Short mmCIF file of C-alpha atoms and ligand atoms in Angstrom, two decimals:
data_model
loop_
_atom_site.label_atom_id
_atom_site.label_comp_id
_atom_site.label_asym_id
_atom_site.label_seq_id
_atom_site.Cartn_x
_atom_site.Cartn_y
_atom_site.Cartn_z
CA MET A 1 -42.27 82.46 -219.41
CA LYS A 2 -43.40 79.18 -219.92
CA GLU A 3 -42.69 75.79 -217.72
CA GLU A 4 -40.88 74.06 -220.55
CA CYS A 5 -37.71 76.25 -220.64
CA VAL A 6 -34.66 74.17 -220.67
CA VAL A 7 -31.00 75.38 -220.00
CA LYS A 8 -28.29 73.70 -221.65
CA ILE A 9 -24.60 74.03 -221.11
CA VAL A 10 -22.83 74.71 -224.38
CA GLU A 11 -19.42 72.83 -224.57
CA GLU A 12 -18.58 73.39 -228.73
CA ASN A 13 -19.10 75.90 -231.27
CA LYS A 14 -19.64 78.71 -228.53
CA ASP A 15 -18.94 81.21 -231.55
CA ASP A 16 -22.31 80.41 -232.86
CA PHE A 17 -23.86 82.51 -229.65
CA MET A 18 -21.59 85.20 -230.73
CA GLU A 19 -24.46 87.79 -231.96
CA LEU A 20 -26.22 87.51 -228.59
CA LEU A 21 -23.19 87.77 -226.72
CA LEU A 22 -22.08 90.95 -228.47
CA LEU A 23 -25.67 92.46 -227.07
CA ALA A 24 -24.14 92.37 -223.42
CA ASP A 25 -20.46 93.18 -224.29
CA GLU A 26 -20.12 94.72 -227.80
CA GLN A 27 -16.76 94.30 -228.56
CA GLU A 28 -15.73 90.71 -229.97
CA ASP A 29 -11.90 90.74 -228.59
CA MET A 30 -13.18 91.29 -224.95
CA VAL A 31 -15.65 88.31 -225.30
CA ARG A 32 -12.71 86.47 -226.46
CA ARG A 33 -11.11 87.11 -223.14
CA TYR A 34 -13.65 84.58 -221.36
CA LEU A 35 -15.54 82.75 -223.78
CA ASP A 36 -12.94 79.71 -224.13
CA ARG A 37 -12.20 79.29 -220.30
CA GLY A 38 -16.04 80.27 -219.52
CA THR A 39 -18.91 77.89 -218.94
CA LEU A 40 -21.94 78.92 -221.31
CA PHE A 41 -25.30 78.46 -220.56
CA ALA A 42 -28.09 78.73 -223.00
CA LEU A 43 -31.86 79.06 -222.10
CA TYR A 44 -34.33 78.04 -224.53
CA ASP A 45 -38.06 78.14 -224.56
CA GLY A 46 -38.34 76.35 -227.83
CA GLU A 47 -35.69 78.60 -229.25
CA LEU A 48 -32.80 80.49 -228.03
CA VAL A 49 -33.94 83.23 -225.60
CA SER A 50 -30.98 84.08 -223.09
CA ILE A 51 -27.19 83.01 -222.50
CA CYS A 52 -24.75 83.55 -219.67
CA VAL A 53 -20.94 82.94 -219.50
CA VAL A 54 -19.36 82.35 -215.89
CA THR A 55 -15.69 81.95 -215.33
CA GLU A 56 -14.01 80.29 -212.19
CA GLU A 57 -11.86 83.16 -210.54
CA GLY A 58 -10.01 81.40 -207.59
CA GLU A 59 -11.19 79.19 -204.97
CA GLY A 60 -14.87 79.00 -204.47
CA GLU A 61 -15.32 82.32 -206.56
CA TYR A 62 -16.91 82.71 -209.84
CA GLU A 63 -17.98 85.74 -211.97
CA ILE A 64 -20.95 86.15 -214.66
CA GLN A 65 -19.11 87.67 -217.42
CA ASN A 66 -21.91 87.76 -219.93
CA LEU A 67 -25.60 87.88 -219.52
CA ALA A 68 -28.06 88.50 -222.61
CA THR A 69 -31.49 88.08 -223.23
CA ARG A 70 -32.64 88.51 -227.10
CA GLU A 71 -34.56 91.98 -227.11
CA GLU A 72 -37.78 90.48 -228.30
CA TYR A 73 -37.79 88.45 -225.24
CA GLN A 74 -36.55 90.98 -222.42
CA ARG A 75 -38.72 91.95 -219.50
CA LYS A 76 -40.54 88.46 -219.42
CA GLY A 77 -38.44 86.86 -216.64
CA TYR A 78 -35.98 84.99 -218.81
CA GLY A 79 -32.94 86.77 -217.50
CA ARG A 80 -33.86 86.11 -213.86
CA ALA A 81 -34.82 82.55 -214.30
CA LEU A 82 -31.20 81.99 -215.99
CA ILE A 83 -29.42 83.74 -213.03
CA HIS A 84 -31.45 81.83 -210.83
CA HIS A 85 -30.24 78.61 -212.73
CA VAL A 86 -26.57 79.26 -212.61
CA LEU A 87 -26.60 80.17 -208.71
CA GLU A 88 -27.99 76.90 -207.96
CA HIS A 89 -25.59 75.38 -210.56
CA TYR A 90 -22.64 76.76 -208.54
CA LYS A 91 -24.00 76.37 -205.07
CA GLY A 92 -21.96 73.32 -204.56
CA PRO A 93 -18.46 74.23 -205.16
CA GLY A 94 -18.98 77.97 -204.83
CA ARG A 95 -18.83 80.72 -201.95
CA ILE A 96 -19.32 83.55 -203.95
CA MET A 97 -20.77 84.86 -207.53
CA TRP A 98 -19.39 88.31 -208.69
CA VAL A 99 -20.63 90.17 -211.82
CA GLY A 100 -18.82 93.36 -213.21
CA THR A 101 -21.01 95.60 -215.59
CA GLY A 102 -21.48 99.02 -216.63
CA ASP A 103 -22.86 101.42 -214.16
CA SER A 104 -26.22 101.74 -216.38
CA PRO A 105 -29.99 102.01 -215.35
CA MET A 106 -30.81 99.03 -217.30
CA THR A 107 -28.00 96.03 -215.95
CA VAL A 108 -27.77 97.58 -212.40
CA PRO A 109 -31.71 97.44 -211.33
CA PHE A 110 -31.77 93.91 -212.76
CA TYR A 111 -28.81 92.34 -210.79
CA GLU A 112 -30.24 94.22 -207.75
CA SER A 113 -33.59 92.77 -208.60
CA CYS A 114 -31.57 89.29 -208.69
CA GLY A 115 -30.16 89.34 -205.07
CA PHE A 116 -26.78 91.06 -206.17
CA VAL A 117 -25.23 93.92 -203.84
CA TYR A 118 -22.74 96.51 -204.79
CA SER A 119 -19.20 95.74 -203.87
CA HIS A 120 -16.82 98.41 -205.59
CA ARG A 121 -15.79 99.98 -208.97
CA LEU A 122 -13.09 100.05 -211.28
CA ALA A 123 -12.87 103.65 -212.39
CA ASN A 124 -12.53 104.14 -216.02
CA TYR A 125 -12.25 100.60 -216.76
CA ILE A 126 -14.72 100.65 -220.10
CA VAL A 127 -12.93 103.72 -221.31
CA GLU A 128 -9.48 102.09 -220.83
CA HIS A 129 -10.43 98.73 -222.32
CA TYR A 130 -12.52 99.28 -225.19
CA ASP A 131 -11.48 100.72 -228.45
CA HIS A 132 -14.67 102.79 -228.86
CA PRO A 133 -16.77 104.57 -226.40
CA ILE A 134 -19.97 102.65 -225.38
CA PHE A 135 -23.15 104.31 -224.96
CA GLU A 136 -26.61 103.01 -223.26
CA ASN A 137 -29.47 104.94 -223.38
CA GLY A 138 -27.50 108.02 -224.71
CA VAL A 139 -25.14 107.72 -221.63
CA GLN A 140 -21.55 107.07 -221.90
CA LEU A 141 -20.36 103.98 -219.92
CA THR A 142 -16.95 104.50 -218.05
CA ASP A 143 -16.35 102.40 -214.87
CA LYS A 144 -16.98 98.66 -214.38
CA VAL A 145 -19.20 98.27 -211.25
CA TYR A 146 -19.08 94.97 -209.50
CA PHE A 147 -21.67 93.19 -207.56
CA LYS A 148 -21.53 90.32 -205.61
CA LYS A 149 -24.03 87.41 -204.10
CA ALA A 150 -23.04 84.57 -201.38
CA LEU A 151 -23.67 81.34 -203.02
CA SER A 152 -25.55 79.53 -200.02
C1 COA R 1 -30.12 92.77 -218.80
C2 COA R 1 -30.81 91.88 -219.24
C3 COA R 1 -29.94 90.46 -219.38
C4 COA R 1 -31.94 91.37 -218.32
O1 COA R 1 -32.66 90.17 -218.92
P1 COA R 1 -34.41 90.18 -218.95
O2 COA R 1 -34.25 88.55 -219.32
O3 COA R 1 -34.82 91.17 -219.84
O4 COA R 1 -34.65 90.43 -217.46
P2 COA R 1 -35.94 89.96 -216.64
O5 COA R 1 -36.97 90.15 -217.53
O6 COA R 1 -35.56 88.57 -215.99
O7 COA R 1 -35.80 91.15 -215.50
C5 COA R 1 -35.92 90.77 -214.28
C6 COA R 1 -36.03 92.10 -213.51
O8 COA R 1 -34.89 92.79 -213.49
C7 COA R 1 -35.19 94.39 -213.53
N1 COA R 1 -34.76 94.70 -214.92
C8 COA R 1 -34.74 94.11 -215.88
N2 COA R 1 -34.52 94.98 -217.20
C9 COA R 1 -34.47 96.39 -216.62
C10 COA R 1 -34.46 97.44 -217.31
N3 COA R 1 -34.21 97.49 -218.60
N4 COA R 1 -34.75 98.57 -216.65
C11 COA R 1 -34.97 98.44 -215.04
N5 COA R 1 -35.08 97.24 -214.35
C12 COA R 1 -34.97 96.35 -215.22
C13 COA R 1 -36.62 94.61 -213.28
O9 COA R 1 -36.82 94.39 -211.70
C14 COA R 1 -37.12 92.99 -213.69
O10 COA R 1 -38.51 92.48 -213.35
P3 COA R 1 -39.92 93.05 -213.66
O11 COA R 1 -39.75 93.27 -215.21
O12 COA R 1 -40.81 92.35 -212.82
O13 COA R 1 -39.85 94.60 -213.15
C15 COA R 1 -31.54 92.15 -220.71
O14 COA R 1 -32.10 93.44 -220.51
C16 COA R 1 -30.05 92.24 -221.74
O15 COA R 1 -29.81 91.30 -222.35
N6 COA R 1 -29.89 93.50 -221.91
C17 COA R 1 -28.56 93.74 -222.92
C18 COA R 1 -27.47 93.26 -222.72
C19 COA R 1 -26.82 93.52 -221.54
O16 COA R 1 -26.82 94.84 -221.11
N7 COA R 1 -26.44 92.59 -220.41
C20 COA R 1 -25.78 93.02 -219.06
C21 COA R 1 -24.64 92.95 -219.08
S1 COA R 1 -23.65 91.69 -218.39
#
């Protein structure tokens, strides 16, 4: 990753980022549950590379709802850099950052490598809330798994 990366907060035309948002959360009506009320961070390294959406979930509590790095840029440190930026951004007002994700061998190691620890799971959340089965690396995702990190 190069030094000249910039992270912008996107206030308008968030739909322009839908293609990348759908990489992390493949059903558009589920993305729309949080996109308007969420803060959209976009990381650029010349061009758009990664995005992240964070919502406020109560006094001092925030939640990462979506995080995606364009496929050709994955495993180059951009996702971790964006998480680091987001955690710094919420350090002042926030006590805790949550993230809920599929129980996947791709995302769980990523959040653990960013310092998040397992909290709890919502059994069958993905099966019950999405209108089609979601597969990652050939494995069907069923539960939503929550991780947390103190913002200190
Ligand atoms: C998950 C995702 C955002 C990670 O972004 P990224 O820019 O590739 O992540 P980084 O390069 O910063 O990875 C940081 C560390 O996370 C871990 N990691 C990242 N991707 C991983 C994978 N596929 N398998 C195992 N570990 C992984 C590694 O420890 C990695 O460090 P290393 O490359 O030095 O070993 C990206 O893979 C992605 O967009 N996936 C599709 C969308 C998605 O599932 N989003 C999460 C749901 S909200």
